[in-house]
CSV table of C-alpha atoms in Angstrom, one decimal:
chain,number,residue,atom,x,y,z
Z,311,MET,CA,95.7,126.2,122.1
Z,312,HIS,CA,94.5,125.0,118.8
Z,313,GLN,CA,90.8,124.4,118.5
Z,314,SER,CA,89.1,122.1,116.0
Z,315,LEU,CA,87.0,123.6,113.3
Z,316,THR,CA,84.5,120.7,113.2
Z,317,CYS,CA,81.1,121.1,114.6
Z,318,GLY,CA,81.1,117.8,116.5
Z,319,PHE,CA,78.8,115.5,114.4
Z,320,ARG,CA,79.5,112.8,111.9
Z,321,MET,CA,77.7,112.2,108.7
Z,322,SER,CA,76.7,108.8,107.2
Z,323,ALA,CA,77.3,107.9,103.6
Z,324,ILE,CA,73.6,108.4,102.8
Z,325,GLU,CA,73.6,111.9,104.3
Z,326,ILE,CA,76.7,112.8,102.2
Z,327,ILE,CA,75.0,111.5,99.1
Z,328,LEU,CA,71.8,113.4,99.9
Z,329,TYR,CA,73.6,116.6,100.5
Z,330,THR,CA,75.7,116.3,97.4
Z,331,ALA,CA,72.5,115.6,95.3
Z,332,LEU,CA,70.8,118.6,96.8
Z,333,ILE,CA,73.7,120.9,95.9
Z,334,VAL,CA,74.1,119.4,92.3
Z,335,VAL,CA,70.3,119.6,91.6
Z,336,GLY,CA,70.0,123.1,93.0
Z,337,VAL,CA,73.0,124.4,91.0
Z,338,GLY,CA,71.7,122.5,87.9
Z,339,PHE,CA,68.2,124.2,88.1
Z,340,ILE,CA,69.8,127.6,88.6
Z,341,CYS,CA,72.1,127.1,85.6
Z,342,TYR,CA,69.3,125.8,83.4
Z,343,GLY,CA,67.1,128.8,84.4
Z,344,LEU,CA,69.9,131.2,83.5
Z,345,ARG,CA,70.5,129.4,80.2
Z,346,LEU,CA,66.9,130.1,79.3
Z,347,GLN,CA,67.7,133.8,79.7
Z,348,MET,CA,70.4,133.8,76.9
Z,349,LYS,CA,69.0,134.7,73.5
Z,350,GLU,CA,70.5,134.4,70.1
Z,351,ASP,CA,70.7,137.1,67.5
Z,352,LYS,CA,70.2,136.7,63.7
Z,353,ASN,CA,73.6,135.1,63.2
Z,354,GLY,CA,73.1,132.5,65.9
Z,355,GLN,CA,75.5,134.2,68.3
Z,356,PRO,CA,74.3,134.7,71.9
Z,357,HIS,CA,73.4,138.2,73.0
Z,358,LYS,CA,75.0,139.7,76.0
Z,359,TRP,CA,73.4,139.0,79.3
Z,360,GLN,CA,69.9,140.5,79.6
Z,361,GLY,CA,69.3,141.5,83.2
Z,362,VAL,CA,66.1,141.9,85.1
Z,363,ARG,CA,65.9,145.7,84.4
Z,364,GLY,CA,63.4,147.0,81.9
Z,365,ILE,CA,60.8,144.3,82.5
Z,366,LYS,CA,58.0,146.5,81.3
Z,367,ARG,CA,59.9,147.5,78.2
Z,368,ARG,CA,60.7,143.8,77.4
Z,369,TYR,CA,57.1,142.8,78.1
Z,370,LEU,CA,55.8,145.3,75.6
Z,371,ARG,CA,58.4,144.4,73.0
Z,372,TYR,CA,57.8,140.7,73.3
Z,373,ARG,CA,54.1,141.2,73.1
Z,374,GLN,CA,54.4,143.1,69.9
Z,375,LEU,CA,57.1,141.0,68.2
Z,376,TYR,CA,56.5,137.4,69.4
Z,377,ASN,CA,53.6,135.1,70.3
Z,378,PHE,CA,53.0,136.4,73.8
Z,379,ASN,CA,51.9,133.0,75.2
Z,380,LYS,CA,55.0,131.2,74.1
Z,381,GLN,CA,57.4,133.8,75.5
Z,382,TRP,CA,55.4,134.1,78.7
Z,383,ARG,CA,55.6,130.3,79.2
Z,384,GLN,CA,59.4,130.4,78.7
Z,385,ASP,CA,59.8,133.2,81.2
Z,386,VAL,CA,57.7,131.5,83.8
Z,387,LYS,CA,59.7,128.3,83.2
Z,388,GLN,CA,62.9,130.2,83.7
Z,389,ALA,CA,61.8,131.8,86.9
Z,390,GLY,CA,60.5,128.5,88.2
Z,391,MET,CA,63.8,126.7,87.5
Z,392,ILE,CA,65.8,129.4,89.3
Z,393,CYS,CA,63.4,129.4,92.3
Z,394,LEU,CA,63.5,125.6,92.4
Z,395,GLY,CA,67.3,125.7,92.4
Z,396,PHE,CA,67.4,128.1,95.3
Z,397,LEU,CA,64.9,126.0,97.1
Z,398,PHE,CA,67.1,123.0,96.8
Z,399,LEU,CA,70.2,124.9,98.0
Z,400,LEU,CA,68.2,126.4,100.9
Z,401,SER,CA,67.0,122.9,101.9
Z,402,TYR,CA,70.6,121.7,101.8
Z,403,VAL,CA,71.6,124.5,104.3
Z,404,PHE,CA,68.8,123.7,106.7
Z,405,ILE,CA,69.1,119.9,106.5
Z,406,SER,CA,72.9,119.8,106.9
Z,407,SER,CA,72.9,122.1,110.0
Z,408,PRO,CA,73.5,120.5,113.4
Z,409,TRP,CA,70.9,122.9,114.9
Z,410,PRO,CA,67.1,123.0,114.6
Z,411,VAL,CA,65.6,125.0,111.7
Z,412,GLY,CA,64.7,128.1,113.7
Z,413,LEU,CA,68.1,128.3,115.3
Z,414,THR,CA,69.8,127.8,112.0
Z,415,ALA,CA,67.8,130.7,110.5
Z,416,ARG,CA,68.8,132.9,113.4
Z,417,HIS,CA,72.5,131.8,113.0
Z,418,LEU,CA,72.3,132.8,109.3
Z,419,LEU,CA,70.7,136.2,110.2
Z,420,ALA,CA,73.5,136.9,112.7
Z,421,ALA,CA,76.2,136.7,109.9
Z,422,PRO,CA,76.5,140.4,108.9
Z,423,ASN,CA,77.8,141.9,112.2
Z,424,CYS,CA,77.4,141.9,115.9
Z,425,ALA,CA,74.4,144.2,115.9
Z,426,ALA,CA,72.5,141.6,113.8
Z,427,ALA,CA,73.7,138.8,116.2
Z,428,ARG,CA,72.4,140.9,119.2
Z,429,MET,CA,69.1,141.6,117.4
Z,430,VAL,CA,68.4,137.9,116.9
Z,431,GLY,CA,69.5,137.0,120.5
Z,432,LEU,CA,72.7,135.1,119.7
Z,433,ALA,CA,75.3,137.4,121.2
Z,434,PRO,CA,77.6,136.9,122.9
Z,435,SER,CA,78.3,133.4,121.6
Z,436,THR,CA,81.2,130.9,122.1
Z,437,GLU,CA,83.1,129.1,119.4
Z,438,GLY,CA,81.0,126.2,118.0
Z,439,ALA,CA,77.7,127.7,119.2
Z,440,PRO,CA,75.1,129.3,116.9
Z,441,GLY,CA,75.8,132.9,116.2
Z,442,TYR,CA,79.6,132.5,116.4
Z,443,TYR,CA,81.6,133.8,113.4
Z,444,SER,CA,85.3,134.3,113.6
Z,445,ARG,CA,85.1,137.7,112.0
Z,446,HIS,CA,82.9,138.8,115.0
Z,447,ASP,CA,85.6,137.7,117.5
Z,448,ALA,CA,87.9,140.7,117.6
Z,449,ASP,CA,90.3,139.5,120.3
Z,450,ALA,CA,90.3,135.8,119.1
Z,451,ASP,CA,89.5,134.4,122.6
Z,452,GLY,CA,86.6,132.2,121.4
Z,453,ILE,CA,83.8,134.6,122.4
Z,454,ALA,CA,82.2,136.6,119.6
Z,455,CYS,CA,80.3,139.9,120.1
Z,456,GLU,CA,81.3,140.5,123.6
Z,457,PRO,CA,79.7,143.5,125.3
Z,458,PHE,CA,83.2,144.8,126.3
Z,459,PRO,CA,86.5,143.6,124.9
Z,460,HIS,CA,89.0,142.1,127.4
């Protein structure tokens, strides 16, 4: 028997536009924040990616070489843009969910494995219910994280 993958609710055109805008704005903020991380060398070529490691070393180097206030403002702006992007994407996840916010958070926490689903109180769960992930359904009978397989 073939079961539908839809979750049983319809979206209006305004909801689709809102969700698309949240995704685009969130990804845009993240990309803009990451673009601020890229630096150029003396020849105008971009350096390789500079990760988060060595923050203290970078802080001391910037403090000695550059105007500290200018560099600090740029780093704060970068961190703010990335956080704002993730905030938009997170709001998209919670707004587009058919379940209340608390249940959606528990559903996301149940994603890693059945032990996590049991810990948040969503196991066993049937297909379409919060806490159900097909990777948790070993025997493909529509019930995930069963206490004992059939």
